[in-house]
Amino acid sequence: MKTLIIALGGNALIRFGEEGTTEEQFRNLQVPISQIAELAREYNIIITHGNGPQVGNLLLQQEATMAVTKRPLQILVAETQGQIGFMIESTLDEELMRIGLDEKKLFLTVLTYVKVNPEDPAFYNPTKPIGPAYSVPKPGYVKTAKGYRRVVPSPKPIKIYQWREIKRLMELGGWIVIACGGGGIPVIKEKKKLYGVEAVIDKDLASAKLAEQIEADILLIATDVEKVAINYKTSNQKDFSKLSVPKAKKYLREGQFPAGSMGPKIQAVVNFLETGGEQAYITSIEKIKDALIGKAGTHIYREN
Amino acid sequence: MKTLIIALGGNALIRFGEEGTTEEQFRNLQVPISQIAELAREYNIIITHGNGPQVGNLLLQQEATMAVTKRPLQILVAETQGQIGFMIESTLDEELMRIGLDEKKLFLTVLTYVKVNPEDPAFYNPTKPIGPAYSVPKPGYVKTAKGYRRVVPSPKPIKIYQWREIKRLMELGGWIVIACGGGGIPVIKEKKKLYGVEAVIDKDLASAKLAEQIEADILLIATDVEKVAINYKTSNQKDFSKLSVPKAKKYLREGQFPAGSMGPKIQAVVNFLETGGEQAYITSIEKIKDALIGKAGTHIYREN
């Protein structure tokens, strides 16, 4: 069986305009997870996911009281891996039960920490929006497409520490693993010590790094648009059903894909395809299954 | 290699009188984890842990603000599995590096959810203390040995859902798995749906249930006393180096072991030994290695 990594965007959990209650998140998850359960017949699957709104909420909550000692951002990222991992895994469990696959598959959510470079320029230039969007400016917040949001550093993932374990599970065959939650917990390594750092890693770049390390076959990034487009939201918008790596890189250089949005997704699939990946897709949460059979989404491919 | 489950008590993370900062928790973890890293040469190991103070802190934080939608208790339990799992796993990683075992071992923290009975009487009689202890009474709080604490229902674990996956890893050999954090995320199953419930499962009872399901050989419960005692903290205190199951059950019936403290630990080792477990130990965090070679702690055994 081929190994397929599916990176779930934030809208897999919280839709535009929702408050993000636990009930809403469970309900929303059924859309991608019911498709993923079906795909588990054909693929070894790794599910990755973001954590922007969730980690921002934890930050807001811990800033609201002095009664409890504060935890650094990387610990909050670890908490979101538990929070979201449980919601994804138990939904997957139900969807596998629904199609009679629950006892035939083994599935786990694994905590994931990721090496970053302490010299990464991202630490001097925070760009990753987290938490809720506000309609008015606040100190330390920047304007994003959704409104004013807090931004934190987003260093590049260098190594997913749990790659050996995840690769072993994929070799066993038939497993579904939930990993790299929120892009992974960022750590730096100095001599034989690990230090968490206050940052949030992009989950698409982390997914591509994991794919490279475990030599996954297919990477699919599920987001809120069905296809990659240039001249997005203009009268010249052009959607792509297929996009070659050289063209993707050209448009990326031209600024067609904004940072913190389509930019890192394109970079992630380019990284994946340039480090040996076979096939890559970007599509909407609703079209995961259709994209893999060429009926929806954007198929990104190497030209050779 | 035999499979050894080590259940870490709250003092593995937060010592009496500490505030429970992230730094304190990482430092405290070195005591048990350095021993566990050494034991990984001889055993397949599963580490389980509590979450009382940590889950209570998350509750306090989310009650402190209306700005963020509230999550039910079971989601907070899931968050503590991420939080504490990361602290344990990265400390284990460092300790394995220190002794040159990090590349020879595979290790993972896995989210764990646990089936409970919706008719469990615990739901009508909350007994599990969580969060900080206060010196004065507060509404909904009860008096414990450490002070006034919030109490929540603690239903019995019926089934660890991830037992199949954990058993598979133990069969592969050489793995170290961190699981059953905070006793596991409590869920009820109705038809083909899973529903989280607002409760905290006792981590020792959950560890014994996991041990039973995966047929583990040895269960060691690490707590804040070196030996099990009767007439505890009286002039007649009697410490045990060895304790048979029938005697343990007799003292348990006589009320020698308080609920929420030594009681569930004794019940857990009794459950374990009566469902096929080979050896069980209760000792302090400092004496894990010594207890396993008969130099410390209480060895609980079947008489036949």
Coordinates of C-alpha atoms in Angstrom, one line a residue:
Chain A
M1 CA 0.0 0.0 0.0
K2 CA 1.2 3.5 -0.7
T3 CA 1.7 6.0 2.1
L4 CA -0.6 9.1 1.9
I5 CA -0.1 12.1 4.1
I6 CA -3.2 14.3 4.4
A7 CA -2.7 17.7 5.9
L8 CA -6.0 19.1 7.3
G9 CA -6.4 22.9 7.2
G10 CA -8.0 24.9 10.0
N11 CA -11.5 24.7 8.3
A12 CA -11.5 21.0 8.9
L13 CA -12.2 21.9 12.6
I14 CA -13.6 25.5 12.6
R15 CA -15.5 27.0 9.7
F16 CA -15.6 30.7 8.9
G17 CA -17.8 32.5 11.3
E18 CA -18.0 29.8 13.9
E19 CA -17.1 30.2 17.5
G20 CA -15.2 26.9 17.5
T21 CA -17.1 25.0 20.1
T22 CA -16.2 21.4 20.7
E23 CA -19.5 20.3 19.1
E24 CA -18.8 22.4 16.0
Q25 CA -15.3 20.9 15.7
F26 CA -16.5 17.3 16.0
R27 CA -19.3 18.0 13.4
N28 CA -16.9 19.6 11.0
L29 CA -14.4 16.8 11.2
Q30 CA -16.9 14.3 9.8
V31 CA -16.5 15.8 6.4
P32 CA -12.8 15.0 5.9
I33 CA -12.6 12.1 8.3
S34 CA -15.4 10.1 6.6
Q35 CA -13.5 10.4 3.3
I36 CA -10.2 9.4 5.0
A37 CA -11.8 6.3 6.6
E38 CA -12.8 5.2 3.1
L39 CA -9.3 5.9 1.8
A40 CA -7.8 3.7 4.5
R41 CA -8.9 0.7 2.4
E42 CA -6.3 1.7 -0.2
Y43 CA -3.6 3.6 1.6
N44 CA -1.4 3.7 4.7
I45 CA -2.5 7.1 6.0
I46 CA -0.9 9.9 8.1
I47 CA -3.2 12.7 9.1
T48 CA -1.6 16.0 10.1
H49 CA -3.4 19.2 11.2
G50 CA -3.1 22.8 12.1
N51 CA -3.8 24.4 15.5
G52 CA -3.9 28.2 14.9
P53 CA -7.2 29.1 16.5
Q54 CA -6.9 26.4 19.3
V55 CA -3.4 27.4 20.4
G56 CA -4.4 31.1 20.3
N57 CA -7.4 30.3 22.6
L58 CA -5.1 28.5 25.1
L59 CA -2.9 31.6 25.1
L60 CA -5.9 33.9 25.7
Q61 CA -7.1 31.7 28.6
Q62 CA -3.8 31.5 30.3
E63 CA -3.3 35.3 30.0
A64 CA -6.7 35.8 31.7
T65 CA -5.7 34.7 35.1
M66 CA -2.7 35.0 37.5
A67 CA -4.0 32.1 39.6
V68 CA -2.2 29.5 37.5
T69 CA 1.5 29.5 36.5
K70 CA 1.9 30.2 32.8
R71 CA 3.2 27.6 30.3
P72 CA 5.4 28.5 27.3
L73 CA 3.9 28.4 23.8
Q74 CA 5.5 25.1 22.9
I75 CA 3.7 23.4 25.8
L76 CA 0.4 24.9 24.6
V77 CA 1.2 23.4 21.1
A78 CA 1.6 20.1 22.8
E79 CA -1.8 20.5 24.5
T80 CA -3.4 21.2 21.1
Q81 CA -2.0 17.9 19.8
G82 CA -3.9 16.2 22.6
Q83 CA -7.0 18.2 22.1
I84 CA -7.3 18.0 18.4
G85 CA -5.7 14.6 18.1
F86 CA -8.5 13.2 20.3
M87 CA -11.2 14.9 18.3
I88 CA -9.7 13.5 15.0
E89 CA -9.0 10.0 16.3
S90 CA -12.4 9.5 17.9
T91 CA -14.1 10.8 14.8
L92 CA -12.0 8.5 12.7
D93 CA -12.9 5.6 15.1
E94 CA -16.6 6.3 14.5
E95 CA -16.2 6.5 10.7
L96 CA -14.2 3.3 10.6
M97 CA -17.0 1.6 12.7
R98 CA -19.5 2.9 10.3
I99 CA -17.8 1.1 7.4
G100 CA -16.8 -1.9 9.4
L101 CA -13.1 -1.2 9.3
D102 CA -12.4 -0.3 12.9
E103 CA -11.2 -3.7 14.0
K104 CA -9.2 -4.2 10.8
K105 CA -7.1 -1.1 11.2
L106 CA -4.7 0.0 13.8
F107 CA -4.7 3.8 14.5
L108 CA -2.9 6.1 16.9
T109 CA -2.4 9.7 17.6
V110 CA 1.3 10.3 18.3
L111 CA 2.9 13.4 19.9
T112 CA 5.4 15.0 17.5
Y113 CA 8.2 17.4 18.2
V114 CA 10.2 19.0 15.5
K115 CA 13.7 20.4 15.4
V116 CA 14.1 24.0 14.4
N117 CA 17.2 26.2 14.0
P118 CA 17.7 28.7 16.8
E119 CA 19.2 31.0 14.2
D120 CA 16.1 30.8 12.0
P121 CA 15.3 34.4 10.8
A122 CA 11.7 33.7 11.7
F123 CA 12.5 34.3 15.3
Y124 CA 13.2 38.0 14.4
N125 CA 10.2 38.3 12.1
P126 CA 7.0 36.7 13.5
T127 CA 4.5 35.8 10.7
K128 CA 2.3 33.0 11.8
P129 CA -1.2 34.2 12.8
I130 CA -2.8 32.3 15.7
G131 CA -5.9 32.7 17.8
P132 CA -9.1 34.7 17.0
A133 CA -9.3 37.5 14.5
Y134 CA -10.5 40.9 15.7
S135 CA -12.0 43.7 13.6
V136 CA -9.9 46.4 15.3
P137 CA -6.1 46.6 15.8
K138 CA -4.6 45.4 19.1
P139 CA -0.9 45.8 20.2
G140 CA 1.2 42.9 18.9
Y141 CA -1.5 42.0 16.4
V142 CA -1.2 42.3 12.6
K143 CA -3.7 42.6 9.8
T144 CA -4.6 39.4 8.1
A145 CA -7.2 38.4 5.5
K146 CA -9.5 37.4 8.4
G147 CA -8.9 40.5 10.6
Y148 CA -6.3 41.5 13.2
R149 CA -4.5 38.5 14.7
R150 CA -1.7 37.8 17.0
V151 CA 1.4 36.6 15.1
V152 CA 4.2 34.4 16.4
P153 CA 7.5 33.1 14.9
S154 CA 7.2 30.3 12.4
P155 CA 10.6 28.7 12.0
K156 CA 11.3 26.0 9.3
P157 CA 11.0 22.4 10.4
I158 CA 14.4 20.7 10.1
K159 CA 13.6 17.2 11.4
I160 CA 10.5 15.5 12.8
Y161 CA 11.9 13.6 15.8
Q162 CA 9.3 10.8 15.7
W163 CA 10.0 10.0 12.0
R164 CA 11.6 6.6 12.9
E165 CA 8.6 5.4 14.8
I166 CA 6.1 6.7 12.2
K167 CA 8.1 5.1 9.4
R168 CA 8.2 1.8 11.3
L169 CA 4.4 1.9 11.6
M170 CA 4.0 2.6 7.9
E171 CA 6.2 -0.3 7.1
L172 CA 4.0 -2.6 9.2
G173 CA 1.2 -1.6 6.9
G174 CA -2.4 -0.8 7.5
W175 CA -1.9 1.8 10.2
I176 CA -3.4 5.2 10.3
V177 CA -1.4 7.7 12.3
I178 CA -2.3 11.2 13.4
A179 CA 0.9 13.2 13.8
C180 CA 2.6 16.6 13.4
G181 CA -0.3 18.4 15.1
G182 CA -0.1 22.1 14.8
G183 CA 3.1 21.6 12.8
G184 CA 4.7 19.8 15.7
I185 CA 6.2 21.1 19.0
P186 CA 9.2 23.2 18.1
V187 CA 12.4 22.3 19.9
I188 CA 16.1 23.1 19.5
K189 CA 18.8 20.6 20.4
E190 CA 22.0 21.7 22.0
K191 CA 24.5 18.9 22.8
K192 CA 22.3 16.2 24.4
K193 CA 19.5 18.5 25.6
L194 CA 16.2 19.5 24.0
Y195 CA 14.7 22.9 24.6
G196 CA 11.2 23.9 23.5
V197 CA 11.0 27.2 21.8
E198 CA 8.1 29.7 21.6
A199 CA 6.9 29.3 18.1
V200 CA 4.4 27.6 15.9
I201 CA 5.7 25.6 12.9
D202 CA 3.7 25.6 9.6
K203 CA 1.9 22.3 9.5
D204 CA 2.2 22.0 5.7
L205 CA 5.9 22.4 5.8
A206 CA 6.1 20.0 8.7
S207 CA 4.0 17.5 6.7
A208 CA 6.3 17.8 3.7
K209 CA 9.4 17.3 6.0
L210 CA 7.8 14.2 7.5
A211 CA 6.9 12.9 4.0
E212 CA 10.6 13.4 3.0
Q213 CA 11.9 11.6 6.1
I214 CA 9.6 8.6 5.9
E215 CA 9.6 8.6 2.0
A216 CA 5.8 8.9 1.8
D217 CA 4.4 8.5 -1.7
I218 CA 1.6 11.1 -1.8
L219 CA 1.0 14.4 0.0
L220 CA -2.5 16.0 -0.1
I221 CA -3.1 19.4 1.5
A222 CA -6.8 20.0 2.3
T223 CA -7.8 23.7 2.7
D224 CA -10.7 26.0 2.0
V225 CA -10.4 26.4 -1.8
E226 CA -10.9 23.6 -4.3
K227 CA -8.1 24.5 -6.6
V228 CA -4.9 26.5 -6.6
A229 CA -5.3 29.8 -8.5
I230 CA -3.3 32.8 -9.7
N231 CA -4.8 36.3 -9.8
Y232 CA -6.9 35.0 -6.9
K233 CA -10.2 36.9 -6.4
T234 CA -9.6 39.1 -9.4
S235 CA -11.5 39.1 -12.7
N236 CA -8.4 37.3 -14.1
Q237 CA -8.4 34.4 -11.7
K238 CA -7.1 31.2 -13.2
D239 CA -7.7 27.9 -11.4
F240 CA -5.3 25.0 -12.0
S241 CA -6.3 21.4 -12.3
K242 CA -2.7 20.6 -12.9
L243 CA 0.4 22.6 -12.1
S244 CA 4.0 21.7 -12.7
V245 CA 6.7 22.3 -10.1
P246 CA 8.6 24.9 -12.2
K247 CA 5.4 26.8 -12.8
A248 CA 4.4 26.6 -9.1
K249 CA 7.9 28.0 -8.2
K250 CA 7.6 30.7 -10.7
Y251 CA 4.2 31.9 -9.4
L252 CA 5.5 31.6 -5.8
R253 CA 8.4 33.9 -6.7
E254 CA 6.0 36.3 -8.3
G255 CA 4.0 36.6 -5.1
Q256 CA 0.9 34.9 -6.4
F257 CA 0.5 32.9 -3.3
P258 CA 0.4 34.9 -0.1
A259 CA 2.5 34.0 3.0
G260 CA 0.5 32.4 5.8
S261 CA -2.0 31.1 3.3
M262 CA -1.4 29.4 -0.1
G263 CA 2.3 30.3 0.0
P264 CA 3.5 27.7 2.5
K265 CA 1.2 25.1 0.9
I266 CA 2.8 25.5 -2.5
Q267 CA 6.3 25.6 -0.9
A268 CA 5.4 22.3 1.0
V269 CA 4.3 20.4 -2.1
V270 CA 7.3 21.7 -4.0
N271 CA 9.6 20.6 -1.2
F272 CA 7.9 17.2 -1.2
L273 CA 8.1 16.6 -4.9
E274 CA 11.7 17.9 -5.1
T275 CA 12.8 15.4 -2.3
G276 CA 11.4 12.3 -4.0
G277 CA 7.6 12.5 -3.4
E278 CA 5.5 11.0 -6.2
Q279 CA 2.3 12.9 -6.3
A280 CA 0.9 16.0 -4.6
Y281 CA -2.5 17.5 -4.4
I282 CA -4.1 20.7 -3.0
T283 CA -7.8 20.8 -2.7
S284 CA -10.7 21.6 -0.4
I285 CA -11.7 19.6 2.7
E286 CA -14.8 18.4 0.8
K287 CA -12.9 17.1 -2.2
I288 CA -10.1 14.9 -0.7
K289 CA -11.3 11.7 -2.3
D290 CA -12.2 13.3 -5.6
A291 CA -8.8 15.0 -5.9
L292 CA -7.0 11.7 -5.5
I293 CA -8.8 10.2 -8.5
G294 CA -8.4 13.4 -10.6
K295 CA -11.9 14.6 -10.3
A296 CA -11.2 17.8 -8.3
G297 CA -8.4 19.9 -6.9
T298 CA -5.0 20.8 -8.2
H299 CA -2.5 18.0 -9.0
I300 CA 1.0 19.3 -8.7
Y301 CA 3.6 17.3 -10.5
R302 CA 7.3 17.1 -11.4
E303 CA 7.9 17.7 -15.1
N304 CA 10.5 14.9 -15.6
Chain B
M1 CA 11.8 -9.0 27.0
K2 CA 9.1 -8.6 29.7
T3 CA 6.6 -5.8 29.5
L4 CA 6.8 -3.4 32.4
I5 CA 4.2 -0.7 33.1
I6 CA 5.3 2.1 35.3
A7 CA 2.6 4.4 36.6
L8 CA 4.0 7.8 37.7
G9 CA 2.3 9.6 40.5
G10 CA 1.8 13.3 40.6
N11 CA 5.0 14.0 42.5
A12 CA 7.0 12.8 39.4
L13 CA 6.0 16.2 38.0
I14 CA 5.1 18.5 40.9
R15 CA 6.6 18.2 44.4
F16 CA 4.8 19.2 47.5
G17 CA 4.9 23.0 47.9
E18 CA 5.9 23.7 44.3
E19 CA 4.0 26.0 42.1
G20 CA 4.2 23.5 39.2
T21 CA 6.1 25.6 36.7
T22 CA 7.2 24.0 33.4
E23 CA 10.8 24.2 34.6
E24 CA 10.0 22.5 37.9
Q25 CA 8.1 19.7 36.1
F26 CA 11.0 19.0 33.7
R27 CA 13.5 19.0 36.5
N28 CA 11.4 16.6 38.7
L29 CA 10.9 14.2 35.8
Q30 CA 14.6 13.5 35.6
V31 CA 14.4 11.4 38.8
P32 CA 12.0 8.8 37.5
I33 CA 12.9 9.1 33.8
S34 CA 16.6 8.6 34.3
Q35 CA 15.8 5.3 36.0
I36 CA 13.3 4.3 33.3
A37 CA 15.9 5.0 30.6
E38 CA 18.2 2.5 32.2
L39 CA 15.4 -0.1 32.6
A40 CA 14.7 0.1 28.9
R41 CA 17.8 -2.1 28.4
E42 CA 15.9 -4.9 30.0
Y43 CA 12.2 -4.3 29.5
N44 CA 9.6 -3.2 27.0
I45 CA 8.2 -0.2 28.9
I46 CA 4.9 1.6 29.1
I47 CA 4.9 4.8 31.1
T48 CA 1.5 6.0 32.5
H49 CA 0.9 9.2 34.5
G50 CA -1.6 11.3 36.4
N51 CA -2.8 14.8 35.6
G52 CA -4.7 16.0 38.7
P53 CA -3.0 19.4 39.2
Q54 CA -2.6 20.0 35.4
V55 CA -6.2 19.4 34.5
G56 CA -7.3 21.4 37.4
N57 CA -5.2 24.3 36.2
L58 CA -6.7 24.1 32.7
L59 CA -10.2 24.3 34.3
L60 CA -9.2 27.3 36.3
Q61 CA -7.8 29.1 33.3
Q62 CA -10.8 28.4 31.1
E63 CA -13.2 29.6 33.9
A64 CA -11.2 32.9 34.1
T65 CA -12.4 34.3 30.8
M66 CA -15.5 34.5 28.7
A67 CA -13.5 35.4 25.6
V68 CA -13.0 31.8 24.6
T69 CA -15.6 29.0 24.2
K70 CA -15.3 26.5 27.0
R71 CA -14.2 22.9 26.4
P72 CA -15.6 20.0 28.4
L73 CA -13.4 18.2 31.0
Q74 CA -12.6 15.3 28.7
I75 CA -11.0 17.6 26.2
L76 CA -8.9 19.1 28.9
V77 CA -7.8 15.6 29.9
A78 CA -6.7 15.1 26.2
E79 CA -4.8 18.4 26.5
T80 CA -2.9 17.2 29.5
Q81 CA -1.9 14.0 27.6
G82 CA -0.2 16.3 25.1
Q83 CA 1.3 18.6 27.8
I84 CA 2.6 15.9 30.1
G85 CA 3.4 13.4 27.4
F86 CA 5.7 15.9 25.7
M87 CA 7.5 16.7 29.0
I88 CA 7.9 13.0 29.7
E89 CA 8.9 12.0 26.2
S90 CA 11.5 14.7 25.6
T91 CA 13.0 14.1 29.1
L92 CA 13.2 10.4 28.2
D93 CA 14.8 11.3 24.9
E94 CA 17.5 13.2 26.7
E95 CA 18.1 10.4 29.2
L96 CA 18.3 7.8 26.4
M97 CA 20.8 10.1 24.7
R98 CA 22.8 10.3 27.9
I99 CA 23.3 6.6 28.0
G100 CA 23.6 6.1 24.2
L101 CA 20.2 4.3 23.8
D102 CA 18.3 7.0 21.9
E103 CA 18.9 5.6 18.4
K104 CA 18.4 2.0 19.6
K105 CA 15.0 2.5 21.0
L106 CA 11.7 3.5 19.4
F107 CA 9.5 5.6 21.7
L108 CA 6.2 7.4 21.3
T109 CA 3.5 9.1 23.3
V110 CA 0.1 7.9 22.3
L111 CA -3.3 9.5 23.1
T112 CA -5.5 7.1 25.0
Y113 CA -9.2 7.1 25.5
V114 CA -11.0 4.8 27.8
K115 CA -14.5 3.3 27.9
V116 CA -16.5 4.0 31.1
N117 CA -20.0 2.9 32.0
P118 CA -22.6 5.7 31.9
E119 CA -24.3 4.0 34.8
D120 CA -21.1 4.1 36.9
P121 CA -22.1 5.2 40.4
A122 CA -19.1 7.5 40.4
F123 CA -21.1 10.0 38.3
Y124 CA -23.4 10.5 41.3
N125 CA -20.6 10.6 43.8
P126 CA -17.5 12.7 42.6
T127 CA -14.4 11.6 44.5
K128 CA -11.3 12.5 42.4
P129 CA -9.5 15.6 43.6
I130 CA -8.0 17.8 40.8
G131 CA -6.3 21.1 40.6
P132 CA -4.7 23.2 43.4
A133 CA -5.3 22.7 47.1
Y134 CA -6.6 25.7 49.0
S135 CA -6.3 26.2 52.8
V136 CA -9.9 27.5 53.0
P137 CA -13.2 25.8 51.9
K138 CA -14.7 26.8 48.5
P139 CA -18.1 25.8 47.0
G140 CA -17.8 22.4 45.2
Y141 CA -14.5 21.7 46.9
V142 CA -13.9 19.0 49.5
K143 CA -11.3 18.6 52.2
T144 CA -8.4 16.3 51.2
A145 CA -5.0 15.5 52.9
K146 CA -3.5 18.4 51.0
G147 CA -6.3 20.9 51.6
Y148 CA -9.6 21.8 49.9
R149 CA -9.7 20.7 46.3
R150 CA -12.3 20.4 43.6
V151 CA -13.6 16.9 43.1
V152 CA -14.9 15.3 39.9
P153 CA -16.4 11.9 39.1
S154 CA -13.9 9.1 38.7
P155 CA -15.6 6.2 36.9
K156 CA -14.0 2.8 36.5
P157 CA -12.0 2.1 33.3
I158 CA -13.7 -0.7 31.3
K159 CA -11.5 -0.8 28.2
I160 CA -8.5 1.1 27.0
Y161 CA -9.4 1.7 23.3
Q162 CA -5.8 1.8 22.2
W163 CA -4.8 -1.5 23.7
R164 CA -4.5 -3.3 20.3
E165 CA -2.0 -0.7 19.0
I166 CA 0.0 -0.7 22.3
K167 CA 0.0 -4.5 22.4
R168 CA 1.3 -4.6 18.8
L169 CA 4.1 -2.2 19.7
M170 CA 5.1 -4.3 22.7
E171 CA 5.1 -7.5 20.5
L172 CA 7.5 -5.8 18.1
G173 CA 9.9 -5.4 21.1
G174 CA 12.1 -2.6 22.3
W175 CA 9.5 0.1 22.3
I176 CA 8.8 2.6 25.1
V177 CA 5.3 3.9 25.0
I178 CA 3.8 6.7 27.1
A179 CA 0.1 6.1 27.4
C180 CA -3.0 6.4 29.6
G181 CA -2.1 10.0 30.5
G182 CA -4.3 11.2 33.3
G183 CA -6.0 7.8 33.4
G184 CA -7.1 8.3 29.8
I185 CA -9.8 10.4 28.2
P186 CA -13.2 9.0 29.5
V187 CA -15.7 8.1 26.8
I188 CA -18.9 6.2 26.6
K189 CA -19.9 4.2 23.5
E190 CA -23.5 4.1 22.3
K191 CA -24.2 2.2 19.2
K192 CA -21.4 3.3 16.8
K193 CA -20.8 6.7 18.5
L194 CA -18.3 7.7 21.1
Y195 CA -19.1 10.5 23.6
G196 CA -16.6 12.0 25.9
V197 CA -17.8 12.4 29.5
E198 CA -16.8 14.9 32.1
A199 CA -14.7 12.8 34.5
V200 CA -11.1 11.9 35.3
I201 CA -10.2 8.2 35.5
D202 CA -7.8 7.0 38.1
K203 CA -4.5 6.4 36.4
D204 CA -3.5 3.4 38.5
L205 CA -6.8 1.6 37.7
A206 CA -6.4 2.5 34.0
S207 CA -2.8 1.2 34.1
A208 CA -4.0 -2.1 35.6
K209 CA -6.7 -2.4 33.0
L210 CA -4.2 -1.7 30.2
A211 CA -1.9 -4.3 31.8
E212 CA -4.7 -6.8 31.8
Q213 CA -5.7 -6.1 28.1
I214 CA -2.1 -6.4 26.7
E215 CA -1.0 -9.1 29.2
A216 CA 1.8 -7.1 30.6
D217 CA 4.2 -8.9 33.0
I218 CA 5.0 -6.3 35.7
L219 CA 3.1 -3.3 37.1
L220 CA 5.0 -0.8 39.2
I221 CA 3.2 2.2 40.8
A222 CA 5.5 5.0 41.7
T223 CA 4.2 7.4 44.4
D224 CA 5.4 9.5 47.3
V225 CA 6.0 6.8 49.9
E226 CA 8.6 4.1 49.6
K227 CA 6.5 1.3 51.0
V228 CA 2.9 0.4 51.5
A229 CA 2.0 0.7 55.2
I230 CA -0.9 0.1 57.6
N231 CA -1.7 2.3 60.5
Y232 CA -0.1 5.0 58.4
K233 CA 1.3 8.0 60.3
T234 CA 0.5 6.5 63.7
S235 CA 2.9 5.1 66.3
N236 CA 1.8 1.6 65.1
Q237 CA 2.7 2.2 61.4
K238 CA 3.9 -1.0 59.8
D239 CA 5.7 -0.9 56.4
F240 CA 5.6 -3.9 54.1
S241 CA 8.4 -5.1 52.0
K242 CA 6.2 -7.9 50.8
L243 CA 2.4 -8.1 50.8
S244 CA 0.2 -10.9 49.5
V245 CA -3.0 -10.3 47.6
P246 CA -5.3 -11.7 50.3
K247 CA -3.7 -9.5 52.9
A248 CA -3.8 -6.5 50.7
K249 CA -7.5 -7.1 50.1
K250 CA -8.1 -7.5 53.8
Y251 CA -6.5 -4.2 54.7
L252 CA -8.3 -2.5 51.8
R253 CA -11.6 -3.7 53.2
E254 CA -10.6 -2.6 56.7
G255 CA -10.1 0.9 55.3
Q256 CA -6.3 1.0 55.9
F257 CA -5.8 2.6 52.5
P258 CA -7.6 5.8 51.9
A259 CA -9.7 6.5 48.7
G260 CA -8.0 8.9 46.4
S261 CA -4.6 7.9 47.7
M262 CA -3.2 4.4 48.5
G263 CA -6.6 2.8 48.1
P264 CA -6.8 2.8 44.3
K265 CA -3.1 1.8 44.0
I266 CA -3.7 -1.3 46.1
Q267 CA -6.9 -2.0 44.1
A268 CA -5.0 -1.6 40.9
V269 CA -2.2 -4.0 41.8
V270 CA -4.8 -6.5 43.1
N271 CA -6.8 -6.2 39.8
F272 CA -3.6 -6.7 37.9
L273 CA -2.4 -9.8 39.8
E274 CA -5.9 -11.3 39.8
T275 CA -6.2 -11.0 36.0
G276 CA -2.9 -12.7 35.3
G277 CA -0.2 -10.2 36.1
E278 CA 3.1 -11.7 37.3
Q279 CA 4.7 -9.1 39.7
A280 CA 3.5 -5.8 41.1
Y281 CA 5.4 -3.2 43.1
I282 CA 4.5 0.0 44.8
T283 CA 7.3 2.4 45.7
S284 CA 8.5 6.0 45.6
I285 CA 9.6 7.9 42.5
E286 CA 13.2 7.7 43.7
K287 CA 13.2 3.9 44.2
I288 CA 11.8 2.5 40.9
K289 CA 15.0 0.7 39.9
D290 CA 15.7 -0.6 43.5
A291 CA 12.1 -1.9 43.9
L292 CA 12.4 -4.1 40.8
I293 CA 15.5 -5.8 42.2
G294 CA 14.0 -6.2 45.7
K295 CA 16.0 -3.5 47.4
A296 CA 13.2 -1.1 48.1
G297 CA 9.4 -0.7 48.0
T298 CA 6.6 -3.2 48.5
H299 CA 6.4 -6.3 46.4
I300 CA 2.8 -7.4 46.1
Y301 CA 2.4 -11.1 45.1
R302 CA -0.2 -13.8 44.6
E303 CA 0.0 -16.5 47.2
N304 CA -0.3 -19.5 44.9

